XYZ file of C-alpha atoms in Angstrom:
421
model
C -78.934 69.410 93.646
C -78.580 69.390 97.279
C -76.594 71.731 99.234
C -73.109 69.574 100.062
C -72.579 70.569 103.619
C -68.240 70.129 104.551
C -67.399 69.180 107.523
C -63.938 69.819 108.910
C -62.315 67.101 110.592
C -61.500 68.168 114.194
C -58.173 66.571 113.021
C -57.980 69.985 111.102
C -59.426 72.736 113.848
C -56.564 75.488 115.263
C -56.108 75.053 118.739
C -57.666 78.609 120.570
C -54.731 79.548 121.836
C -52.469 79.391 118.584
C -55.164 81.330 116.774
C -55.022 84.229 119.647
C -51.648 84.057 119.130
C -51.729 84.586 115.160
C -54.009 87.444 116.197
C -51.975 88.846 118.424
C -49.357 88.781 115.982
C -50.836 90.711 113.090
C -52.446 93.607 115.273
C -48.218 94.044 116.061
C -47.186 93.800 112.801
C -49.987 96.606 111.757
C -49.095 98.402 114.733
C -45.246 99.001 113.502
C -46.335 99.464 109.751
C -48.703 101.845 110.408
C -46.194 103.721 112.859
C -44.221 106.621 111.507
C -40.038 105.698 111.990
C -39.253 108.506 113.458
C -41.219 107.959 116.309
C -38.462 104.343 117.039
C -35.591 105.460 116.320
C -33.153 102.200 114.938
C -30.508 101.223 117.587
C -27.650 102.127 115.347
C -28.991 105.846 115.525
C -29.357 105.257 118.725
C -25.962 104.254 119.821
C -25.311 107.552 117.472
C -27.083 110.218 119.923
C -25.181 108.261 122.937
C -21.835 109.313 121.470
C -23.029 112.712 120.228
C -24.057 113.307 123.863
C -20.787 111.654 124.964
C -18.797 113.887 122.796
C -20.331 117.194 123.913
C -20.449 116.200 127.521
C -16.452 115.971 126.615
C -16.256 119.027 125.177
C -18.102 121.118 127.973
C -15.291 123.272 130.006
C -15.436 123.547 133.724
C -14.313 127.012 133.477
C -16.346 128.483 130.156
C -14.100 130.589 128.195
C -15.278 134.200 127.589
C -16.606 135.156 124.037
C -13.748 136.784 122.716
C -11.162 133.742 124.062
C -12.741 130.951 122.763
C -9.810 129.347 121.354
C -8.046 129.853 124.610
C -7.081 125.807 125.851
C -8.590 124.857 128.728
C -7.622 125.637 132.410
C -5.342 122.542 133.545
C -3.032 122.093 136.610
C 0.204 120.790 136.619
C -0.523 118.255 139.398
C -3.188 116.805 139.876
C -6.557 117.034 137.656
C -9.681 117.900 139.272
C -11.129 114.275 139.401
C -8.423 113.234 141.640
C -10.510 114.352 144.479
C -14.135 114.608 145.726
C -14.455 119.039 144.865
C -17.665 119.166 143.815
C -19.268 119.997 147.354
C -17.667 123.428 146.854
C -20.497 124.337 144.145
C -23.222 123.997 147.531
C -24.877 126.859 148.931
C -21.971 128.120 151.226
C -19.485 127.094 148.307
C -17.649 124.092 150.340
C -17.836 125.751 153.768
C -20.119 125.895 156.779
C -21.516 129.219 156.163
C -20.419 132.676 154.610
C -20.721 135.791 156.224
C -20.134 139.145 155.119
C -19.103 141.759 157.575
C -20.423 145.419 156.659
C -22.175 148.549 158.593
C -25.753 148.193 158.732
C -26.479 151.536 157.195
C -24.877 150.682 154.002
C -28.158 148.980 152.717
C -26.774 149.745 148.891
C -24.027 147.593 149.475
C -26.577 144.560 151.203
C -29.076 144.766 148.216
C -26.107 144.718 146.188
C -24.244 141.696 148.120
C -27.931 139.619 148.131
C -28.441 139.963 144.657
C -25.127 139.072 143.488
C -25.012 136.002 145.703
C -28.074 134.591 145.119
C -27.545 134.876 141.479
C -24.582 133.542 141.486
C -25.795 130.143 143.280
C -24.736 130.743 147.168
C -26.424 132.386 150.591
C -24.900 134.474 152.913
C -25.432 135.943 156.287
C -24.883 139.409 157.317
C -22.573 140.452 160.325
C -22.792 144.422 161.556
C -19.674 145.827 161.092
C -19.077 148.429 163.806
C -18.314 151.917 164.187
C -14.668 152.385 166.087
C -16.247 155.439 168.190
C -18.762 152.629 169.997
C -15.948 150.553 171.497
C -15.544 151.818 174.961
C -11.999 151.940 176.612
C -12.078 148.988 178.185
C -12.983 146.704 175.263
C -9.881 148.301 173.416
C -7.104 145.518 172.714
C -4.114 145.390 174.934
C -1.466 146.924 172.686
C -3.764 149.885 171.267
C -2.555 152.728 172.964
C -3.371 155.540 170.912
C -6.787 155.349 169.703
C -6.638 158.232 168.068
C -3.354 157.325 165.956
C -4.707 154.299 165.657
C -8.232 155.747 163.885
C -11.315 154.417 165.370
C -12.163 153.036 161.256
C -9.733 150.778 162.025
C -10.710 149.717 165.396
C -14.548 149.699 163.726
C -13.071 147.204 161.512
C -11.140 144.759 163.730
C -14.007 144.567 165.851
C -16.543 143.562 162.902
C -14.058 140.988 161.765
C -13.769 140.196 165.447
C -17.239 139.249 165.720
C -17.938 137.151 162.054
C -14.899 135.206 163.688
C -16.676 134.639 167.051
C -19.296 133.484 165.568
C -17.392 130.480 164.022
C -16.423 129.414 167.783
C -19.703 130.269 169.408
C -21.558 128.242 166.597
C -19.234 125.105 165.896
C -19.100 125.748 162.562
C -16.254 123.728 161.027
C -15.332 126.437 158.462
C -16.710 129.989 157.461
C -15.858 131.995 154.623
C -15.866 135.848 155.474
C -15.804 138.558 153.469
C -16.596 142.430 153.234
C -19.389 143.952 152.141
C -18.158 145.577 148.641
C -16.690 141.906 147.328
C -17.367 140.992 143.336
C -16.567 137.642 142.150
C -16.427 136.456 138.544
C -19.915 134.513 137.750
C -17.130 131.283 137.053
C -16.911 131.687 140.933
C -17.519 127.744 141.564
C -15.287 126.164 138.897
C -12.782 128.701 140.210
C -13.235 127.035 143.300
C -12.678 123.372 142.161
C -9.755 124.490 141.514
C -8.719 126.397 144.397
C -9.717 123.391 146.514
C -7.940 120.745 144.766
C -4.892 123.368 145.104
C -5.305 123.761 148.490
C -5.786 119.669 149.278
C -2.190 119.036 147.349
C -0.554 122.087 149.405
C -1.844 120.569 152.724
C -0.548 117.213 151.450
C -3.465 115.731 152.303
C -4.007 111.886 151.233
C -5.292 111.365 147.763
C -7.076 108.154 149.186
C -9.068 110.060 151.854
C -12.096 112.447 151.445
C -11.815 114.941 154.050
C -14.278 116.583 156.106
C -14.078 119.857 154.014
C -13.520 119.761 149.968
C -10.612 122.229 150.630
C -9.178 119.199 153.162
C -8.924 119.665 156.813
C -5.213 120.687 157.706
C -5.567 124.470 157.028
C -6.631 127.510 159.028
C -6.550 130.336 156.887
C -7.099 130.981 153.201
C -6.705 133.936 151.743
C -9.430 133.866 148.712
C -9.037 137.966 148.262
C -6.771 140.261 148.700
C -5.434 143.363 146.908
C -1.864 141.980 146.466
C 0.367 139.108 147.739
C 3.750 137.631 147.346
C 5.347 134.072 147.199
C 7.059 133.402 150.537
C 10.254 132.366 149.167
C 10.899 136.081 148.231
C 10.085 137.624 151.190
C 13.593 139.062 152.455
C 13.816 136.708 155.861
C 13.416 133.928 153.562
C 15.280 134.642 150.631
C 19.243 133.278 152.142
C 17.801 130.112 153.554
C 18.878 127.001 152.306
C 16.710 125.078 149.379
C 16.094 122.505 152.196
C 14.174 124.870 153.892
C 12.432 126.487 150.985
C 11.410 123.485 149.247
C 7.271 123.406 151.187
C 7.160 127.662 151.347
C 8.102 126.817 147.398
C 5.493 124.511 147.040
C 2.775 125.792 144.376
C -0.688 124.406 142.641
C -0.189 126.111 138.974
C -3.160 126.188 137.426
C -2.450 127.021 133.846
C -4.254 128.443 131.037
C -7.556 129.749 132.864
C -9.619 131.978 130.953
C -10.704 133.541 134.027
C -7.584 135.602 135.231
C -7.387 138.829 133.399
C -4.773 139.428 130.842
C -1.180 140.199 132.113
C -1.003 143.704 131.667
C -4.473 144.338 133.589
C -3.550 141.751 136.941
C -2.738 144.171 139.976
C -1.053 143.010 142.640
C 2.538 142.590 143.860
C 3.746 139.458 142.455
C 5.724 139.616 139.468
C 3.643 138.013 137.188
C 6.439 136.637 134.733
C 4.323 133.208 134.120
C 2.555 132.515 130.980
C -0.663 134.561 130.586
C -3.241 133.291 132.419
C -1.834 131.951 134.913
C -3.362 131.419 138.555
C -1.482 129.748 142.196
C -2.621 127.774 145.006
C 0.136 128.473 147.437
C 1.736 128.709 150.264
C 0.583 132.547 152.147
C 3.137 135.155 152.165
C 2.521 138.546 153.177
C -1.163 139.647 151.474
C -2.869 142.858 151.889
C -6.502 143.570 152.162
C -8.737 141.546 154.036
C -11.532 141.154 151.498
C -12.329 137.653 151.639
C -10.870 134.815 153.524
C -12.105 131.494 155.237
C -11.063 130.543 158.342
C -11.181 127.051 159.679
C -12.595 126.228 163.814
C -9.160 125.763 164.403
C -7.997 128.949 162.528
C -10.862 131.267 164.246
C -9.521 129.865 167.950
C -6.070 130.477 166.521
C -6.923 134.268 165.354
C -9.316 135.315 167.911
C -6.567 134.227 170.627
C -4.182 136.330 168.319
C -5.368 139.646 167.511
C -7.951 140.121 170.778
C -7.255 138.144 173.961
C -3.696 138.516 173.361
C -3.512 142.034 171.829
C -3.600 144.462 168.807
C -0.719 145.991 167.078
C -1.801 147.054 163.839
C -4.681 147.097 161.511
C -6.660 143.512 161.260
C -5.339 142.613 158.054
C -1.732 143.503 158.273
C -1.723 141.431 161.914
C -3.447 138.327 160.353
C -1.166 138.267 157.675
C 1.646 138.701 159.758
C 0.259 135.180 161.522
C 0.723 133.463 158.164
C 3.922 135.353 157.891
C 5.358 134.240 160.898
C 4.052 130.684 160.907
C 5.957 130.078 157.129
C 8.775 131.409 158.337
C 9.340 129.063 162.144
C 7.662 126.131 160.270
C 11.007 126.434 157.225
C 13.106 126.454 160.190
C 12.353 123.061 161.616
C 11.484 123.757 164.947
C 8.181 121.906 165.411
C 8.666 121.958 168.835
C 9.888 125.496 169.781
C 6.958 127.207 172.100
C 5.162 130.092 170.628
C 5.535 133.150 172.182
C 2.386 134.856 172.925
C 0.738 136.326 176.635
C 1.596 133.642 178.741
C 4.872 132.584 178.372
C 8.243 132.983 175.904
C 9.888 131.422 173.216
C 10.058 132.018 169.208
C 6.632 133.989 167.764
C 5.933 131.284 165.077
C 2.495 132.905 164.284
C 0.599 129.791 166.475
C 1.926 127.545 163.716
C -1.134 128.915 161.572
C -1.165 127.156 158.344
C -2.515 129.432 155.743
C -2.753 129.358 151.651
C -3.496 131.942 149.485
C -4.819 132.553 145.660
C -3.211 134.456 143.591
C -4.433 136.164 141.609
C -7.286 136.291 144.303
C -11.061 135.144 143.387
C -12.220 138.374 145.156
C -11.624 141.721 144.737
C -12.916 145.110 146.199
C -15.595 146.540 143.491
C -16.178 149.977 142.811
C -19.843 150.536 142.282
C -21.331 152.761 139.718
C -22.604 156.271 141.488
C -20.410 158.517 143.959
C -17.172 157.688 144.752
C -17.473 158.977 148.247
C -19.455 155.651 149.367
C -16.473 153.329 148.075
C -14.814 152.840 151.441
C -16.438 153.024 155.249
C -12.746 153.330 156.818
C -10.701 155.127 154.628
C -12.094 158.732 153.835
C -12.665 159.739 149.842
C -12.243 163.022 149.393
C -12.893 162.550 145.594
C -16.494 164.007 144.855
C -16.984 162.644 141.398
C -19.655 160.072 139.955
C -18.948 156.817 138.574
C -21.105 156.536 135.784
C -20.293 152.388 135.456
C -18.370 149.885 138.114
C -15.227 148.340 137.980
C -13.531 145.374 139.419
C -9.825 144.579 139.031
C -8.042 141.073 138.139
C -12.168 140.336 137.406
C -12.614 139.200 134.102
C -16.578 138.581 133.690
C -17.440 140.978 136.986
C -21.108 139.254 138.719
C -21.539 142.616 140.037
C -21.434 143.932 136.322
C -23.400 140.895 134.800
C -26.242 141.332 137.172
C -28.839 142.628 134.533
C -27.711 139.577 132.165
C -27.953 137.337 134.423
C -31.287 138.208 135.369
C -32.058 137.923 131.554
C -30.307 135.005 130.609
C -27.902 137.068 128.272
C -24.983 136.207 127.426
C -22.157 137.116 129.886
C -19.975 140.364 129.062
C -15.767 140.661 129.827
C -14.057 143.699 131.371
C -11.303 143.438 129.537
């Protein structure tokens, strides 16, 4: 029999392009069999890793707690929270401010390779101003109101002058803030949440407007704050204030209270002069009133014009960081009073002393604190003289809780971070 050829009818032919189409088709439906799941992960789990991150991203502190704390609560305020305002810029390279300078003798090259380390661990740059030796200052560059260099000891003129010139710079430069600080500062390595905090503190003590973002994260109607010191006081206690009327007290009253923050040291370890009667852990934006210890401190362009006026083209009467905290003194105490528009008394003319109406806020406890390095305990202070002749065999920082100046070989490891107390 003959082959029977079939013809199709072209009634019955695919089109081309639905055929490609099929094709197309089953290499995608291989492609996915043949593809191992885990590789497409199902939108359900999905939508599950989006809340697990969601959750943790929750969870994450701005302040870490330390090992041994962990079921410490969180640091809160009891004002405003931290998202209220625009903070963040304080976790920069010069931590919120213009730049940072730290004032020390250029001979101390321990203390710079300590100081560069530190800071540059720690996330932040800083620039170094010579301190100077007292015995260098002629005569004629001596304040008016220094009459007995001697009594007065040329450390402490040294000292005044270096401050002197970190402040000068601030004018001569336009720099719209500076923080300054000495040469032998430690910080805890929590420095920049710290700092969130401290600035939204200092924003709300300012009053500044929660609608605006100012110039500077810690807002722009300060000139001083006090970031270290070696002890402090609340205003409202100091004994000129203490009779005035509650009308008067209510804005040298005026606190931040940051509460629970695992980064101020337990009560019984905090030095200082307040009495610490607040819950443990406990930490104040407020209102300066009579700190000690210069050891680190910003100063706005207006507060550096204000200062520099004060305590060199108008005169010297004590040791730098007794007269700039009598400023702040002074200015808390006219500004209770009312009397806006009383003159200030200064060189050229009369009227009440209201510390050039210097508006200054303090920490407390501070941020910064003097540390005492590991090694002889002669090199722990360039103007006071230590007669002690014994060695330090590890450093120490008060009100410090995880010390950078301590954590420096963990840090440089990536270990975990270790408490001193």
């Amino acid at each position: 029999m003959g082959t029977v050829k079939h013809h199709s009818s072209p009634m019955h032919q695919w089109p081309r392009t639905t055929t490609l189409g099929i094709a197309a088709l089953a290499l995608v439906a291989i492609f996915f069999l043949f593809t191992p799941r885990a590789t497409y992960p199902s939108l359900d789990t999905q939508q599950q890793q989006q809340q697990d991150v969601g959750r943790q991203q929750q969870q994450t502190p701005p302040i870490p707690p330390p090992q041994q704390e962990s079921e410490q609560k969180q640091p809160h305020s009891s004002s405003h929270s931290l998202q209220d305002v625009d903070t963040s810029r304080v976790t920069n390279g010069s931590l919120g401010f213009s730049k940072i300078f730290v004032v020390g003798l250029p001979e101390r090259s321990d203390k710079r390779d300590a100081m560069t380390l530190t800071s540059a661990l720690t996330g932040f740059h800083i620039d170094f101003v010579d301190g100077v030796r007292g015995e260098t200052i002629p005569d004629k560059a001596v304040p008016f109101g220094v009459t007995d260099r001697k009594k007065f000891m040329e450390t402490n003129l040294g000292s005044w002058r270096g401050h002197m010139n970190a402040i000068r710079r601030i004018i001569e430069e336009d720099l719209e803030s500076a923080l300054i600080m000495e040469d032998d500062m430690d910080w805890d390595v929590r420095l920049k949440s710290q700092l969130e905090q401290a600035a939204t503190g200092a924003r709300e003590i300012a009053n500044a407007s929660k609608g605006s973002t100012p110039r500077s994260p810690y807002g722009d109607d300060w000139d001083i704050l006090w970031l270290g010191h070696c002890g402090e006081v609340f205003p409202e206690t100091l004994e000129e204030n203490r009779n005035r009327p509650a009308s008067e007290l209510r804005r040298m009253k005026h606190k931040y209270t940051i509460n629970n923050d695992p980064t101020v040291p337990p009560p019984n370890v905090v030095t200082g002069f307040q009495d610490f009667q607040a819950s443990p852990h406990t930490r104040w934006v407020h209102v300066t009133g009579a700190p000690i210890c210069t050891f680190a401190y910003a100063l706005s362009q207006r507060g550096a014009r204000k200062v520099l006026y004060a305590l060199s083209v108008d005169g010297l009467k004590g040791t730098f960081d007794n007269e700039l905290a009598g400023i702040c003194r002074r200015a808390v105490a006219a500004a209770a009073d009312g009397n806006q528009e009383a003159s200030n008394k200064g060189g050229d003319g009369g009227g009440e002393d209201r510390g050039l109406d210097a508006k200054c806020i303090t920490v407390t406890p501070p941020l910064f604190f003097h540390h005492k390095a590991k090694g002889p305990m002669s090199g722990d202070s360039d103007i006071q003289t230590v007669s002690n002749n014994g060695v330090r065999e590890k450093g120490f920082t008060e009100n410090i809780m995880w010390s950078a100046r301590n954590n420096l070989q963990n840090m440089i490891l990536g270990r975990e971070m270790e408490s001193q107390f």
